Amino acid sequence: MARFERPTTIRFSHCDPAGIVFFPQYFVLFNGLVEDWVNEGLGLDYAALLGPRRVGLPTVQIETEFRAISRHGDAVTLGLELLRIGRSSFTLQLDCRAGAQLRVLTRQTLVSTDLDTHRAQALPSDLLAAMNQFQNGADHA
Ligand SMILES: CC(C)(COP(=O)(O)OP(=O)(O)OC[C@H]1O[C@@H](n2cnc3c(N)ncnc32)[C@H](O)[C@@H]1OP(=O)(O)O)[C@@H](O)C(=O)NCCC(=O)NCCSC(=O)c1ccc(O)cc1
């Protein structure tokens, strides 16, 4: 399965007073990964999609396993795989690893919406084409 990855560093701002990642921060990190994937993995402009094009990509379902802690200063890799493409929705698998150690695993469904009406709409044709191409392509490390 095609995979998009980005290395990142766990920062002070991700951590609680115990010096480990506060769990919602993983969702912020993963949302950044989705932005990078749209921009760099799919070759589209995420800001233009949400801004002038008024296409939202809200999350409707998310399930996460936290397997191991991350600490301030850790070098980790965030990874994304595209599991499913629907009419207006798609499902991603997102993970955070340190070397071979899996720390967090998420399955997340996003829906294309019209940001004026906030109703679901079919995936825009360029997003759909780029996702199909990604699914059939090589890794984007
Ligand atoms: C997105 C919605 C308008 C969709 O409304 P629905 O009435 O469910 O529409 P539909 O029944 O037509 O379903 C649309 C699709 O979603 C799928 N769907 C809907 N609910 C679910 C759930 N719970 N699980 C899986 N799939 C779902 C459904 O199967 C349809 O899939 P397709 O067959 O591929 O079309 C509505 O569910 C909603 O407004 N939900 C709240 C979303 C929200 O507030 N999310 C959290 C914050 S938003 C956010 O963080 C964000 C980040 C980035 C952005 O760009 C925008 C927003």
CSV table of C-alpha atoms and ligand atoms in Angstrom, one decimal:
chain,number,residue,atom,x,y,z
A,1,MET,CA,0.0,0.0,0.0
A,2,ALA,CA,1.3,3.5,-0.9
A,3,ARG,CA,2.6,5.4,2.1
A,4,PHE,CA,3.3,9.0,2.8
A,5,GLU,CA,5.8,9.8,5.6
A,6,ARG,CA,7.2,12.8,7.3
A,7,PRO,CA,9.8,12.9,10.1
A,8,THR,CA,9.1,15.2,13.0
A,9,THR,CA,10.4,16.1,16.5
A,10,ILE,CA,8.4,16.0,19.6
A,11,ARG,CA,8.4,19.6,21.0
A,12,PHE,CA,7.9,21.1,24.4
A,13,SER,CA,4.5,22.4,23.2
A,14,HIS,CA,3.3,18.8,22.5
A,15,CYS,CA,4.0,17.6,26.1
A,16,ASP,CA,2.3,17.7,29.5
A,17,PRO,CA,4.2,18.4,32.8
A,18,ALA,CA,5.4,14.8,32.8
A,19,GLY,CA,7.3,15.5,29.6
A,20,ILE,CA,5.2,13.1,27.5
A,21,VAL,CA,2.9,13.8,24.6
A,22,PHE,CA,-0.6,15.0,25.7
A,23,PHE,CA,-2.8,12.7,23.6
A,24,PRO,CA,-4.8,15.4,21.6
A,25,GLN,CA,-1.5,16.7,20.3
A,26,TYR,CA,-1.2,13.6,18.2
A,27,PHE,CA,-4.4,14.7,16.4
A,28,VAL,CA,-2.8,18.1,15.7
A,29,LEU,CA,0.3,16.4,14.4
A,30,PHE,CA,-1.7,14.0,12.2
A,31,ASN,CA,-3.8,16.9,10.9
A,32,GLY,CA,-0.5,18.6,9.8
A,33,LEU,CA,0.5,15.3,8.1
A,34,VAL,CA,-2.8,15.3,6.2
A,35,GLU,CA,-2.1,18.9,5.0
A,36,ASP,CA,1.4,17.8,3.9
A,37,TRP,CA,-0.1,14.8,2.1
A,38,VAL,CA,-2.6,16.9,0.2
A,39,ASN,CA,0.1,19.5,-0.7
A,40,GLU,CA,3.1,17.3,-1.4
A,41,GLY,CA,1.7,13.7,-1.7
A,42,LEU,CA,-1.3,14.6,-3.9
A,43,GLY,CA,0.1,17.8,-5.5
A,44,LEU,CA,-2.9,20.0,-4.5
A,45,ASP,CA,-3.2,23.1,-2.5
A,46,TYR,CA,-4.8,22.4,0.9
A,47,ALA,CA,-5.1,26.1,1.8
A,48,ALA,CA,-6.7,26.9,-1.5
A,49,LEU,CA,-9.1,23.9,-1.1
A,50,LEU,CA,-10.4,25.3,2.3
A,51,GLY,CA,-10.0,29.0,1.4
A,52,PRO,CA,-11.1,30.1,-2.0
A,53,ARG,CA,-12.6,26.7,-3.0
A,54,ARG,CA,-14.6,26.4,0.2
A,55,VAL,CA,-14.1,22.7,0.4
A,56,GLY,CA,-14.0,21.4,4.0
A,57,LEU,CA,-12.5,18.1,5.1
A,58,PRO,CA,-14.0,17.5,8.5
A,59,THR,CA,-13.5,14.3,10.4
A,60,VAL,CA,-16.6,12.2,11.1
A,61,GLN,CA,-15.0,9.1,12.7
A,62,ILE,CA,-11.7,8.5,14.5
A,63,GLU,CA,-10.4,5.5,16.4
A,64,THR,CA,-7.0,5.6,18.0
A,65,GLU,CA,-4.7,3.2,19.9
A,66,PHE,CA,-1.9,4.6,22.0
A,67,ARG,CA,0.7,1.8,22.3
A,68,ALA,CA,3.8,3.6,23.7
A,69,ILE,CA,4.6,7.1,25.1
A,70,SER,CA,6.6,9.7,23.2
A,71,ARG,CA,8.9,12.1,25.1
A,72,HIS,CA,10.0,15.7,24.5
A,73,GLY,CA,12.9,15.6,22.0
A,74,ASP,CA,12.0,12.2,20.4
A,75,ALA,CA,12.6,11.9,16.7
A,76,VAL,CA,9.5,10.2,15.3
A,77,THR,CA,8.0,9.4,11.8
A,78,LEU,CA,4.4,10.2,11.0
A,79,GLY,CA,2.9,7.9,8.3
A,80,LEU,CA,-0.3,7.9,6.2
A,81,GLU,CA,-2.0,5.3,4.2
A,82,LEU,CA,-5.2,5.7,2.2
A,83,LEU,CA,-7.5,2.8,3.1
A,84,ARG,CA,-10.7,3.7,1.3
A,85,ILE,CA,-12.2,6.2,-1.1
A,86,GLY,CA,-16.0,6.7,-1.1
A,87,ARG,CA,-18.3,9.1,-2.8
A,88,SER,CA,-17.8,12.1,-0.4
A,89,SER,CA,-15.7,10.4,2.3
A,90,PHE,CA,-12.3,8.6,2.6
A,91,THR,CA,-10.6,6.7,5.3
A,92,LEU,CA,-6.9,7.1,6.3
A,93,GLN,CA,-4.7,5.1,8.5
A,94,LEU,CA,-2.2,7.3,10.4
A,95,ASP,CA,0.6,6.3,12.6
A,96,CYS,CA,3.5,7.6,14.7
A,97,ARG,CA,6.6,5.5,15.0
A,98,ALA,CA,10.0,5.8,16.5
A,99,GLY,CA,12.2,3.5,14.5
A,100,ALA,CA,10.5,0.1,14.5
A,101,GLN,CA,8.3,1.0,17.6
A,102,LEU,CA,4.7,1.7,16.8
A,103,ARG,CA,3.5,4.4,19.3
A,104,VAL,CA,0.1,5.6,17.9
A,105,LEU,CA,-2.2,4.1,15.3
A,106,THR,CA,-5.3,5.9,14.1
A,107,ARG,CA,-8.1,5.2,11.6
A,108,GLN,CA,-9.9,8.4,10.5
A,109,THR,CA,-12.7,9.1,8.1
A,110,LEU,CA,-13.0,12.5,6.5
A,111,VAL,CA,-15.8,13.9,4.5
A,112,SER,CA,-15.7,16.5,1.7
A,113,THR,CA,-18.2,19.3,2.6
A,114,ASP,CA,-19.3,22.6,1.2
A,115,LEU,CA,-18.0,25.2,3.7
A,116,ASP,CA,-21.0,27.5,2.9
A,117,THR,CA,-23.7,24.9,3.6
A,118,HIS,CA,-21.6,22.5,5.8
A,119,ARG,CA,-23.2,19.6,4.0
A,120,ALA,CA,-21.4,16.6,2.5
A,121,GLN,CA,-20.6,16.8,-1.2
A,122,ALA,CA,-18.9,14.5,-3.7
A,123,LEU,CA,-15.1,14.5,-3.5
A,124,PRO,CA,-13.8,17.2,-5.9
A,125,SER,CA,-12.7,15.6,-9.2
A,126,ASP,CA,-9.0,16.7,-8.8
A,127,LEU,CA,-8.8,15.4,-5.3
A,128,LEU,CA,-10.4,12.1,-6.3
A,129,ALA,CA,-8.1,11.7,-9.3
A,130,ALA,CA,-5.0,12.5,-7.1
A,131,MET,CA,-6.1,10.0,-4.4
A,132,ASN,CA,-6.6,7.3,-7.0
A,133,GLN,CA,-3.2,8.0,-8.4
A,134,PHE,CA,-1.7,8.0,-4.9
A,135,GLN,CA,-3.3,4.7,-4.1
A,136,ASN,CA,-1.9,3.1,-7.2
A,137,GLY,CA,1.5,4.7,-6.9
A,138,ALA,CA,4.8,4.2,-5.0
A,139,ASP,CA,5.7,5.4,-1.5
A,140,HIS,CA,6.2,9.1,-0.8
A,141,ALA,CA,8.8,9.0,1.9
B,1,LIG,C1,-19.8,15.9,7.6
B,1,LIG,C2,-21.3,15.9,7.7
B,1,LIG,C3,-21.8,17.2,7.1
B,1,LIG,C4,-21.8,14.7,7.0
B,1,LIG,O1,-23.2,14.7,7.2
B,1,LIG,P1,-24.0,13.3,7.0
B,1,LIG,O2,-25.4,13.6,7.3
B,1,LIG,O3,-23.3,12.2,7.8
B,1,LIG,O4,-23.9,13.1,5.5
B,1,LIG,P2,-24.1,11.8,4.7
B,1,LIG,O5,-25.0,10.9,5.4
B,1,LIG,O6,-24.4,12.2,3.3
B,1,LIG,O7,-22.6,11.1,4.7
B,1,LIG,C5,-21.6,11.6,4.0
B,1,LIG,C6,-20.5,10.6,4.0
B,1,LIG,O8,-19.9,10.5,5.3
B,1,LIG,C7,-19.9,9.1,5.7
B,1,LIG,N1,-20.1,9.2,7.1
B,1,LIG,C8,-20.9,10.0,7.8
B,1,LIG,N2,-20.8,9.7,9.1
B,1,LIG,C9,-19.9,8.8,9.3
B,1,LIG,C10,-19.3,8.1,10.4
B,1,LIG,N3,-19.7,8.3,11.6
B,1,LIG,N4,-18.4,7.1,10.1
B,1,LIG,C11,-18.0,6.9,8.9
B,1,LIG,N5,-18.5,7.5,7.8
B,1,LIG,C12,-19.4,8.4,8.0
B,1,LIG,C13,-21.0,8.5,4.9
B,1,LIG,O9,-20.8,7.1,4.9
B,1,LIG,C14,-20.9,9.2,3.6
B,1,LIG,O10,-19.8,8.6,2.9
B,1,LIG,P3,-19.8,8.4,1.2
B,1,LIG,O11,-20.6,7.2,0.9
B,1,LIG,O12,-18.4,8.3,0.9
B,1,LIG,O13,-20.4,9.7,0.7
B,1,LIG,C15,-21.7,15.8,9.2
B,1,LIG,O14,-21.5,14.5,9.7
B,1,LIG,C16,-21.0,16.8,10.1
B,1,LIG,O15,-21.1,18.0,10.0
B,1,LIG,N6,-20.2,16.2,11.1
B,1,LIG,C17,-19.4,17.0,12.0
B,1,LIG,C18,-18.0,17.1,11.5
B,1,LIG,C19,-17.1,17.8,12.6
B,1,LIG,O16,-17.5,18.8,13.2
B,1,LIG,N7,-15.9,17.2,12.7
B,1,LIG,C20,-15.0,17.6,13.8
B,1,LIG,C21,-14.4,19.0,13.6
B,1,LIG,S1,-14.0,19.5,12.0
B,1,LIG,C22,-12.4,19.6,11.7
B,1,LIG,O17,-11.6,19.3,12.6
B,1,LIG,C23,-11.9,20.0,10.4
B,1,LIG,C24,-10.6,19.7,10.0
B,1,LIG,C25,-10.2,20.0,8.7
B,1,LIG,C26,-11.1,20.6,7.9
B,1,LIG,O18,-10.8,20.9,6.6
B,1,LIG,C27,-12.4,20.9,8.3
B,1,LIG,C28,-12.8,20.6,9.6
